[in-house]
Amino acid sequence: MKILAISPLWRMTDVWLLLVFLNCHILRSLCKEVVTNSWLVTLHGDGGEEIAKRVAKNTGFSYIGPVLNSKTDFHFVHHAVHNARMRRSVPHTRLLKSDPMVRFAVQQTGFPRLKRGYKPLKPLSHAKSNKAKAAAPPKTSVPTDPLYPKQWYLNNTAQAGGKLKLDLNVEAAWALGITGKGVTTAIMDDGIDYMHPDLYENFNAEASYDFSSNDPYPYPRYTDDWFNSHGTRCAGEIAAKRDNGVGGVGVAYGSRVAGLRMLDQPYMTDLIEANSMGHEPQKIDIYSASWGPTDDGKTVDGPRNLTMKAIVYGVNEGRQGKGNIYVWASGDGGPDDDCNCDGYAASMWTVSINSATNDGQTAGYDESCSSTLASTFSNGKSSIYDAGVATTDLYGNVTTKHSGTSAAAPEAAGVFALALEANPDLTWRDIQHLTVLTSKRNSLFDPEGRFLWMVNGAGLEFNHLFGYGVLDAGSIVDLAGKWKSVPERFHCSSGTVQGKHKFKTNEPLLLIIDTDACQDKDNEINYLEHVQAFITINASRRGDVTMYLTSPMGTKTMILSRRPRDDDSTSGFIKWPFMTTHMWAENPQGPWRLEVVMETAPVTGLEQEGNLFEWTLMLHGVRDAPYAKLPVDAVTNHEKLGVVKRAHERFIARSARV
């Protein structure tokens, strides 16, 4: 197999890897094309806003603003066009293109993006908070907020049927004086009740915006069923004030939250997503998303071009070059879905977070996939009162009923805010390394016995549901304070298999790529971070296809699980980037094995078949040992770090013998 190397100039390559590969697939995943009343308009040269405004006025459009602060790309809306229609408005596009300053104009496609919550949000019994600000009681070691005893995910005392000490261990971080000060997390959602008495002091208005109404006030739109309480609930998990006599306390109660209202319209567009994820990347440290493509077990979808550009810019240029942290809820499709079919959660630039219940089990709505990095908590048994996540709610209220991976992602964002206060120089990659090294297995388990805890070639324990375990705030803050940023990251295209490779029921397909991981080249990789398998495949029933990737060190991971509801027989996957984190810190040199299995349900009695047309193996990692510069006490105090360093010493010794 010929080994292909790519340039380490990643700022260009980043865009190529997903923009090209994802875009050709995504449009095929939609059942019908829905178009909106929004247009992306590109002007000749560096037209600027004044020219864009003039073009909009001359053509009867409304000028919304630039896209990602561009001087040539702008967002226009035409209010005489319905915001969700099945046919493109060709006359309006022609009118735009007739202006001599317009180089390009395209009407925006609409697509569904859904909030991730176990149950549809409906009217609940809300505990009313005291709207008048209470006098702050004397500071104690334990928060005095009235809901704190019910916040089992912060301090699990076995309340609500939970398991003792199965929590985020935040009190250990707080005891060090770390509360998230100086860190801002943006809640990309349906708005924030920023007048809530538990939120308004920690609300960052300068970093907030309403992309649904195009104004600076991201307040939730009122509905009778309180459907738009989602963002407010997520915000309270992160930054609810401490010891103010109201509600509970946030994971990072000294941090601030920004509201990016972008989820409240009939259909999402690439323009809205891009501007949200690229909003104020120097003022925002963390972006938290508790939403994604439809969790119906048959959707394959992800970010479009402009959105990917925003994320790539964020990780390369945000936070003064250290990179923004994008936290994503892994999905609520349950065992019939796979979060590797979600291009947001499965991106190597996002931290995908799954959830566990208060007694350590996987929740019934949790999706599994090889791209999940870690877990936090969502809820306990539905039969037990107050077993949900306690947090802020609309109009000054509070609730103990928040749940789903919607609740898990903001908890992770709060833990990362604590880490960033402990060490503001952490990069987006440092956060991922710290997550892997400090997350704990604790008491997490799969009650169905489908996914056992495994150990990879670098000695790291992982699980297909929970990633590397539950986040530990005390541990991540401790290690963050001693952290030395990891070496430069490289990317190696390690080989491609092409041709028509058939597989069918009871006849699996095995393919092998033998790679030197770009050895002796500028982008040599000796220690892995992310692994991507770009695959083009179709089948008579896509949902029956499962795929397994095995590393040269023997770590086997399922990069696609069976999805019984997915009956697609035409679209398949086109250069889809299946990603795994399970080979973290391994040496990638040697044979990689891809196994494709058609797991046809016995009850159907029908034989299914398929064809794999292309598999490209992409390795991402570092040439030099990533933890060599850490002080001795860091290795001593963090068991996983010691295990990995000893494994790396064995890598080096083995290479020397060879």
XYZ file of C-alpha atoms in Angstrom:
658
model
C 0.000 0.000 0.000
C 1.424 3.360 -1.003
C 1.543 5.771 1.899
C 0.426 9.307 1.122
C 1.732 12.278 3.100
C 0.127 15.676 3.376
C 1.623 18.997 4.288
C 1.543 19.981 7.971
C 0.103 23.345 6.954
C -3.058 22.508 8.875
C -4.839 25.820 8.612
C -5.463 25.029 4.939
C -5.821 21.285 5.403
C -8.428 21.634 8.153
C -10.868 23.134 5.716
C -10.100 20.532 3.058
C -10.647 17.547 5.336
C -14.260 18.224 6.256
C -15.515 20.907 3.905
C -14.864 18.782 0.838
C -15.746 15.411 2.326
C -18.863 16.432 4.253
C -20.517 18.773 1.787
C -20.831 16.183 -0.986
C -22.785 13.929 1.358
C -25.013 16.145 3.441
C -27.461 17.355 0.817
C -28.226 13.759 -0.116
C -29.279 13.052 3.465
C -32.310 15.337 3.303
C -35.599 13.767 2.242
C -36.802 16.991 0.614
C -35.067 20.273 0.028
C -36.494 23.146 2.027
C -35.375 26.656 1.106
C -35.647 29.750 3.272
C -35.969 33.481 2.671
C -32.251 33.995 3.392
C -29.551 34.502 0.745
C -25.775 34.332 0.892
C -24.565 37.228 -1.261
C -20.906 37.572 -2.289
C -19.694 40.888 -3.665
C -16.829 41.585 -6.037
C -13.603 42.603 -4.300
C -13.730 43.951 -0.766
C -17.132 45.532 -1.193
C -17.758 46.295 2.452
C -20.957 46.812 4.416
C -21.991 50.105 2.853
C -22.024 48.625 -0.647
C -23.837 45.528 0.641
C -26.497 47.699 2.254
C -26.924 49.627 -0.995
C -27.295 46.390 -3.002
C -29.911 45.126 -0.559
C -31.894 48.351 -0.773
C -31.748 48.480 -4.582
C -33.002 44.900 -4.914
C -35.718 45.010 -2.258
C -33.879 42.816 0.252
C -33.178 43.447 3.939
C -29.529 43.609 4.922
C -28.763 41.416 7.973
C -24.995 41.587 8.257
C -21.650 40.128 7.232
C -20.955 36.407 7.454
C -18.073 35.629 9.831
C -16.927 39.275 9.690
C -16.243 38.921 5.975
C -15.843 41.982 3.736
C -17.351 40.156 0.769
C -19.956 37.679 2.100
C -23.276 38.961 3.461
C -26.603 37.710 4.754
C -29.699 39.112 2.997
C -33.368 38.328 3.737
C -36.421 38.957 1.567
C -39.549 39.269 3.713
C -41.906 38.755 0.777
C -40.558 35.210 0.425
C -41.835 32.543 2.832
C -39.217 31.434 5.341
C -39.776 27.754 4.555
C -40.750 26.735 1.033
C -40.190 23.776 -1.265
C -39.101 25.676 -4.395
C -36.286 28.133 -4.896
C -37.250 31.689 -5.788
C -35.334 31.992 -9.051
C -36.555 35.565 -9.833
C -35.172 36.898 -6.544
C -31.823 35.222 -7.114
C -31.676 36.608 -10.663
C -32.469 40.079 -9.331
C -29.503 39.896 -6.969
C -27.176 38.579 -9.659
C -28.202 41.377 -11.993
C -26.517 43.918 -9.735
C -22.992 44.579 -11.087
C -21.509 44.428 -7.561
C -22.814 40.897 -6.931
C -20.467 38.057 -7.817
C -22.489 35.215 -6.318
C -25.915 34.749 -4.701
C -27.558 31.589 -3.422
C -30.798 31.030 -1.565
C -30.163 29.189 1.689
C -31.316 25.641 2.290
C -33.178 24.994 5.544
C -32.612 21.918 7.699
C -33.901 20.737 11.088
C -31.845 21.135 14.265
C -33.427 19.798 17.435
C -32.826 20.427 21.116
C -31.508 17.388 22.900
C -33.655 16.426 25.830
C -34.979 13.075 26.951
C -38.592 14.273 27.045
C -40.307 17.057 25.092
C -40.314 20.153 27.262
C -43.854 20.656 28.509
C -45.345 22.589 31.423
C -43.762 21.354 34.622
C -44.309 22.018 38.295
C -41.758 24.762 38.870
C -40.378 25.751 42.233
C -40.687 29.522 42.421
C -37.521 31.394 43.344
C -37.336 34.595 45.310
C -37.257 37.307 42.656
C -35.930 39.906 45.082
C -32.204 39.446 45.569
C -31.590 37.878 48.964
C -28.847 39.084 51.232
C -25.797 36.876 50.797
C -25.187 34.731 53.878
C -21.649 34.228 55.196
C -19.448 32.108 52.906
C -19.180 28.477 53.999
C -17.381 25.473 52.538
C -20.725 24.157 51.240
C -23.064 26.339 49.155
C -26.134 27.549 51.008
C -28.360 27.775 47.929
C -31.727 26.105 48.632
C -31.491 23.649 45.721
C -27.884 22.619 46.340
C -28.851 19.527 48.398
C -30.746 18.317 45.311
C -27.817 18.868 42.920
C -26.572 15.306 43.175
C -24.359 15.714 40.088
C -22.288 18.220 42.097
C -22.295 16.341 45.400
C -23.828 12.874 45.331
C -24.777 11.871 48.870
C -26.983 9.060 47.543
C -29.991 11.386 47.437
C -32.715 10.544 44.888
C -31.532 6.922 44.764
C -28.064 7.833 43.514
C -24.674 6.277 44.214
C -22.493 7.918 46.856
C -19.652 10.084 45.465
C -20.672 9.496 41.844
C -20.489 13.160 40.846
C -18.318 15.768 39.107
C -16.113 16.303 42.203
C -16.521 20.071 41.884
C -16.096 20.792 45.600
C -12.438 19.757 45.290
C -11.937 22.439 42.616
C -13.869 25.057 44.578
C -11.731 24.332 47.639
C -8.725 25.537 45.619
C -10.506 28.836 44.971
C -11.269 27.901 41.355
C -14.774 28.939 40.284
C -14.379 29.814 36.580
C -13.481 33.480 37.019
C -12.603 35.263 33.792
C -14.134 32.567 31.545
C -17.193 33.030 29.305
C -19.287 30.186 27.918
C -21.722 30.867 25.086
C -24.993 28.927 25.189
C -25.991 28.357 21.547
C -29.675 27.657 21.990
C -33.155 29.217 22.183
C -32.081 32.169 24.337
C -31.343 32.881 27.987
C -33.536 34.489 30.637
C -30.736 36.911 31.484
C -32.948 38.723 34.016
C -33.142 35.585 36.146
C -31.928 36.415 39.693
C -29.535 33.456 39.560
C -28.036 34.506 36.185
C -28.097 38.261 35.610
C -24.881 39.022 37.526
C -23.009 36.411 35.464
C -24.519 37.326 32.099
C -22.028 38.613 29.508
C -24.089 40.986 27.376
C -21.118 42.057 25.231
C -20.635 38.507 23.955
C -24.353 37.815 23.387
C -26.561 38.128 20.313
C -29.944 37.043 18.961
C -29.462 35.499 15.510
C -33.142 34.598 15.247
C -34.331 38.197 15.617
C -31.064 39.913 14.623
C -30.682 42.085 17.712
C -28.461 42.099 20.827
C -31.150 40.734 23.183
C -31.243 36.897 23.209
C -34.315 36.610 25.433
C -36.417 33.455 24.855
C -39.606 33.724 22.833
C -42.677 33.022 24.961
C -44.719 29.864 24.339
C -47.506 28.405 26.465
C -45.633 25.125 26.930
C -42.344 26.809 28.005
C -40.591 25.061 25.130
C -37.957 27.784 24.976
C -36.648 27.148 28.483
C -33.874 24.919 27.118
C -31.081 27.508 26.911
C -31.912 29.012 30.321
C -31.701 25.603 31.929
C -28.327 24.931 30.318
C -26.995 28.341 31.391
C -27.894 27.755 35.039
C -25.937 24.505 35.134
C -22.805 26.480 34.314
C -23.071 29.857 35.997
C -25.917 30.068 38.531
C -24.728 32.324 41.381
C -23.667 30.853 44.682
C -24.990 31.697 48.151
C -27.602 34.173 46.967
C -30.634 32.394 48.411
C -31.920 31.514 44.922
C -32.125 28.092 43.295
C -28.938 26.056 43.042
C -25.334 26.755 42.072
C -23.498 26.440 38.782
C -20.530 24.134 38.172
C -18.444 27.252 37.453
C -20.447 29.776 39.454
C -17.736 32.436 39.133
C -17.774 32.290 35.327
C -20.021 34.140 32.899
C -22.469 32.985 30.244
C -23.362 34.570 26.918
C -26.604 33.896 25.097
C -26.552 33.108 21.384
C -30.196 32.706 20.416
C -30.094 30.801 17.134
C -32.235 27.696 17.528
C -35.687 29.290 17.436
C -36.830 29.360 13.813
C -38.632 26.854 11.570
C -35.419 25.714 9.876
C -31.736 26.257 10.541
C -29.463 27.699 7.864
C -25.734 27.511 7.348
C -25.540 31.306 7.754
C -27.116 31.299 11.220
C -25.038 28.360 12.443
C -21.813 29.867 11.116
C -22.383 33.303 12.614
C -23.304 31.733 15.957
C -20.231 29.514 16.156
C -18.006 32.321 14.960
C -19.487 35.039 17.177
C -16.934 36.979 19.241
C -14.271 34.234 19.351
C -11.936 36.513 21.337
C -14.559 37.239 24.014
C -16.009 33.737 24.218
C -13.895 30.851 25.507
C -16.317 27.922 25.297
C -19.315 27.283 23.033
C -21.866 24.829 24.442
C -24.364 23.094 22.126
C -27.146 20.807 23.346
C -28.711 20.205 19.937
C -28.006 18.585 16.606
C -29.533 16.707 13.662
C -32.702 14.717 14.225
C -32.119 11.803 16.630
C -34.410 9.439 14.734
C -31.910 6.653 14.093
C -31.843 7.170 10.333
C -30.460 10.668 9.784
C -26.885 11.251 8.609
C -26.083 14.953 8.778
C -23.568 17.525 9.941
C -22.275 21.076 9.523
C -22.207 22.788 6.146
C -19.328 24.760 4.614
C -19.697 28.106 6.370
C -20.261 26.464 9.740
C -17.136 24.348 9.328
C -15.182 27.476 8.432
C -16.390 29.085 11.661
C -15.339 26.093 13.769
C -11.959 25.796 12.038
C -11.339 29.508 12.554
C -12.370 29.132 16.195
C -9.921 26.346 17.008
C -7.102 28.038 15.086
C -7.594 31.720 15.924
C -10.051 31.974 18.822
C -8.898 32.883 22.336
C -5.893 34.719 20.894
C -4.730 31.646 19.010
C -5.239 29.093 21.800
C -8.488 27.947 20.239
C -12.141 28.004 21.304
C -13.555 24.905 22.966
C -16.726 23.532 21.343
C -18.709 21.203 23.643
C -21.381 19.023 22.054
C -24.135 16.793 23.435
C -23.623 13.386 21.851
C -27.308 12.782 21.146
C -30.521 11.304 22.525
C -31.317 8.708 19.867
C -30.793 5.788 22.248
C -29.403 2.376 21.278
C -31.034 2.598 17.825
C -28.807 5.519 16.791
C -25.053 6.157 16.513
C -23.525 9.564 17.208
C -20.832 8.944 14.570
C -23.625 9.745 12.084
C -23.799 13.240 13.600
C -21.107 15.382 11.988
C -21.081 17.830 14.934
C -20.618 15.368 17.784
C -18.217 13.241 15.711
C -15.954 16.153 14.785
C -12.423 16.087 16.198
C -12.750 19.839 16.863
C -15.639 19.333 19.289
C -15.694 17.594 22.661
C -18.541 15.094 22.456
C -20.161 14.456 25.857
C -22.479 11.575 26.738
C -24.424 11.183 29.964
C -24.820 8.812 32.880
C -27.568 8.500 35.475
C -27.094 9.223 39.176
C -26.457 5.529 39.896
C -23.856 5.046 37.159
C -25.927 3.484 34.386
C -26.267 4.628 30.842
C -29.516 6.491 30.308
C -32.063 4.875 27.984
C -31.727 7.750 25.497
C -27.906 7.703 25.310
C -26.321 7.069 21.928
C -23.055 5.183 21.688
C -20.175 5.947 19.356
C -16.407 5.873 19.138
C -16.080 9.669 18.983
C -17.434 10.350 22.499
C -14.618 11.663 24.680
C -16.185 11.677 28.165
C -19.420 11.805 30.144
C -21.206 13.855 32.773
C -24.703 13.373 34.238
C -28.292 13.778 33.096
C -30.879 12.299 35.442
C -31.840 9.421 37.678
C -34.838 7.127 37.749
C -37.997 8.828 36.510
C -39.960 7.287 39.371
C -37.933 9.212 41.951
C -38.834 12.857 42.537
C -36.030 15.396 42.040
C -33.791 12.869 40.266
C -33.356 15.221 37.337
C -30.855 18.049 37.032
C -31.723 21.061 39.205
C -31.169 24.382 37.446
C -32.631 27.751 36.466
C -35.845 28.038 34.480
C -37.769 30.773 32.709
C -39.120 33.891 34.408
C -37.129 33.541 37.620
C -38.240 29.974 38.275
C -36.181 26.861 38.945
C -36.683 23.211 38.054
C -35.389 19.805 39.099
C -36.539 18.145 35.869
C -33.851 19.011 33.335
C -32.427 15.893 31.638
C -30.952 14.306 28.515
C -27.523 14.857 27.024
C -28.799 18.441 26.852
C -28.013 18.556 30.564
C -24.695 16.730 30.199
C -22.936 19.099 27.776
C -23.292 22.285 29.920
C -21.894 20.436 32.943
C -18.822 19.608 30.868
C -18.561 23.233 29.743
C -18.604 24.264 33.392
C -15.787 21.852 34.244
C -13.730 23.187 31.326
C -14.346 26.750 32.571
C -12.784 25.711 35.891
C -9.777 24.279 34.041
C -9.344 27.475 32.012
C -9.274 29.592 35.157
C -6.657 27.266 36.642
C -4.572 27.674 33.474
C -5.711 30.319 30.950
C -2.984 29.202 28.502
C -4.644 25.846 27.787
C -5.291 25.234 24.104
C -8.324 23.457 22.674
C -6.160 20.340 22.319
C -4.888 20.627 25.889
C -8.495 20.478 27.090
C -9.014 17.216 25.186
C -5.800 15.700 26.559
C -6.742 16.723 30.097
C -10.200 15.214 29.600
C -8.730 11.864 28.575
C -6.181 11.816 31.411
C -8.430 12.908 34.300
C -11.849 11.387 33.517
C -12.727 8.476 35.795
C -14.446 5.158 35.260
C -15.884 5.543 38.766
C -19.058 3.411 38.947
C -20.175 3.789 35.336
C -21.546 0.667 33.656
C -23.797 -0.471 30.841
C -26.697 -2.408 32.419
C -27.307 -4.246 29.140
C -23.722 -5.548 29.069
C -23.223 -4.482 25.455
C -20.190 -2.279 26.033
C -17.523 -3.346 28.483
C -14.611 -1.234 29.656
C -11.544 -1.866 27.502
C -7.875 -0.847 27.688
C -6.110 0.569 24.624
C -2.485 0.085 23.617
C -1.356 3.078 25.689
C -2.968 1.688 28.839
C -5.997 3.995 28.808
C -9.372 2.576 29.814
C -12.317 3.507 27.588
C -15.924 2.589 26.995
C -18.004 2.848 23.828
C -20.777 4.624 25.756
C -18.918 6.734 28.294
C -15.684 7.557 26.460
C -12.826 7.824 28.962
C -15.177 8.155 31.929
C -16.927 10.842 33.933
C -15.299 14.267 34.198
C -13.545 14.977 37.499
C -13.340 18.723 38.195
C -10.868 18.410 41.065
C -8.509 16.257 39.043
C -8.651 18.327 35.848
C -8.050 21.569 37.773
C -5.097 20.049 39.637
C -3.426 18.777 36.453
C -4.272 21.948 34.511
C -2.264 23.975 37.008
C 0.856 21.901 36.227
C 0.208 21.448 32.525
C 2.655 22.096 29.709
C 1.002 22.439 26.327
C 1.271 19.402 24.088
C 3.590 19.476 21.036
C 2.556 20.583 17.553
C -0.142 18.488 15.953
C 0.342 16.807 12.576
C -1.917 14.998 10.142
C -0.995 12.017 8.018
C -2.998 10.547 5.160
C -1.973 6.957 5.733
C -3.350 5.172 2.722
C -6.432 4.618 0.610
C -8.254 1.508 -0.544
C -10.360 1.956 -3.666
C -12.440 -0.312 -5.858
C -15.728 -2.154 -5.531
C -15.521 -4.376 -2.453
C -18.647 -6.449 -1.872
C -20.048 -7.678 1.439
C -23.353 -9.227 2.437
C -25.154 -11.036 5.230
C -22.855 -13.727 6.703
C -19.996 -12.618 4.432
C -18.091 -9.733 6.098
C -15.423 -7.666 4.385
C -11.884 -7.218 5.736
C -9.543 -4.519 4.398
C -6.022 -3.639 5.600
C -3.899 -0.508 5.320
C -0.293 -0.927 6.443
C 1.211 2.448 7.287
C 4.443 3.920 8.620
C 2.427 6.958 9.836
C 4.500 9.312 7.647
C 7.726 8.237 9.345
C 10.770 10.442 8.615
C 8.558 13.119 7.080
C 7.754 16.513 8.536
C 4.332 15.249 9.638
C 5.447 12.009 11.278
C 3.023 10.756 13.941
C 4.145 8.578 16.829
C 1.388 9.332 19.359
C -2.241 9.430 18.272
C -5.029 11.806 19.140
C -7.900 11.321 16.661
C -8.291 8.729 13.922
C -10.645 9.227 10.976
C -11.836 6.679 8.438
C -13.278 8.476 5.410
C -15.570 5.886 3.857
C -17.757 5.699 0.760
C -20.191 2.822 1.011
C -23.754 1.868 0.116
C -25.984 -1.048 1.005
C -29.410 -2.486 0.346
C -30.137 -1.519 3.967
C -27.744 1.066 5.403
C -28.894 0.531 8.988
C -27.646 -3.080 8.976
C -24.038 -2.048 8.240
C -21.617 -2.135 11.169
C -17.930 -1.304 10.927
C -14.969 -2.039 13.184
C -11.509 -0.469 13.082
C -8.527 -2.187 14.724
C -5.242 -0.395 15.362
C -1.752 -1.911 15.004
C -1.646 -2.132 18.825
C -4.756 -4.309 18.843
C -7.385 -1.810 19.985
C -10.699 -2.613 18.305
C -13.399 0.025 18.122
C -16.837 0.026 16.501
C -16.984 3.109 14.270
C -20.558 2.375 13.134
C -23.180 0.405 15.030
C -26.390 -1.104 13.694
C -29.255 1.373 13.327
C -32.444 -0.702 12.890
C -34.591 2.258 11.811
C -32.287 3.265 8.958
C -33.704 1.630 5.815
C -31.780 3.779 3.315
C -30.831 1.876 0.165
C -29.589 4.678 -2.090
C -27.563 7.400 -0.347
C -25.236 5.325 1.820
C -22.206 7.236 3.101
C -20.097 9.369 0.769
C -16.605 10.137 2.091
C -18.110 10.272 5.580
C -15.508 10.866 8.350
C -16.073 8.147 10.937
C -13.981 9.208 13.921
C -12.608 7.410 16.970
C -10.809 8.636 20.078
C -10.199 5.134 21.423
C -6.604 4.865 20.185
C -5.529 7.975 22.103
C -1.751 8.087 22.772
C -1.094 4.857 20.811
C 1.705 4.414 18.282
C -0.029 4.176 14.863
C 2.661 2.410 12.813
C 1.667 -0.919 11.314
C -1.430 -2.607 9.847
C -4.895 -1.079 10.382
C -7.833 -3.419 9.832
C -11.313 -2.347 8.733
C -14.056 -4.951 9.096
C -17.468 -4.372 7.520
C -20.282 -6.603 8.746
C -23.880 -6.781 7.544
C -25.850 -7.462 10.739
C -29.204 -8.377 9.254
C -32.011 -8.882 11.757
C -32.853 -12.634 11.809
C -36.601 -11.962 11.936
C -36.639 -10.428 8.473
C -35.153 -13.453 6.761
C -33.854 -11.163 4.022
C -30.257 -11.195 2.896
C -28.721 -7.724 2.598
C -25.673 -6.698 0.598
C -23.483 -3.700 -0.004
C -20.362 -2.284 -1.604
C -17.465 -0.321 -0.146
C -15.893 1.932 -2.775
C -13.275 3.839 -0.814
C -11.562 3.942 2.577
C -8.998 6.607 3.445
C -7.211 6.418 6.792
C -6.351 9.777 8.403
C -4.165 9.926 11.502
C -3.937 12.975 13.756
C -1.411 13.314 16.535
C 2.105 14.343 17.514
C 5.644 13.291 16.699
C 7.150 13.903 20.153
C 6.006 12.368 23.424
C 3.132 14.644 24.520
C 3.654 14.505 28.294
C 7.456 14.493 28.543
C 7.674 18.046 29.943
C 5.241 17.561 32.821
C 6.683 17.697 36.362
C 7.231 14.503 38.321
C 4.460 15.250 40.814
C 1.930 15.476 37.973
C 2.777 11.897 36.981
C 2.694 10.783 40.619
C -0.703 12.322 41.374
C -2.493 11.219 38.199
C -2.562 7.475 37.700
C -3.499 7.540 34.011
C -0.596 9.837 33.228
C 1.847 7.407 34.795
C 0.338 4.512 32.840
C 0.647 6.380 29.544
C 4.218 7.530 30.192
C 5.276 3.955 30.945
C 3.558 2.791 27.747
C 5.412 5.468 25.789
C 8.709 4.310 27.274
C 7.893 0.846 25.957
C 7.146 2.342 22.504
C 10.579 3.962 22.477
C 12.371 0.851 23.705
C 10.648 -1.309 21.113
C 11.539 1.133 18.322
C 15.175 1.146 19.427
C 15.323 -2.666 19.224
C 13.825 -2.619 15.740
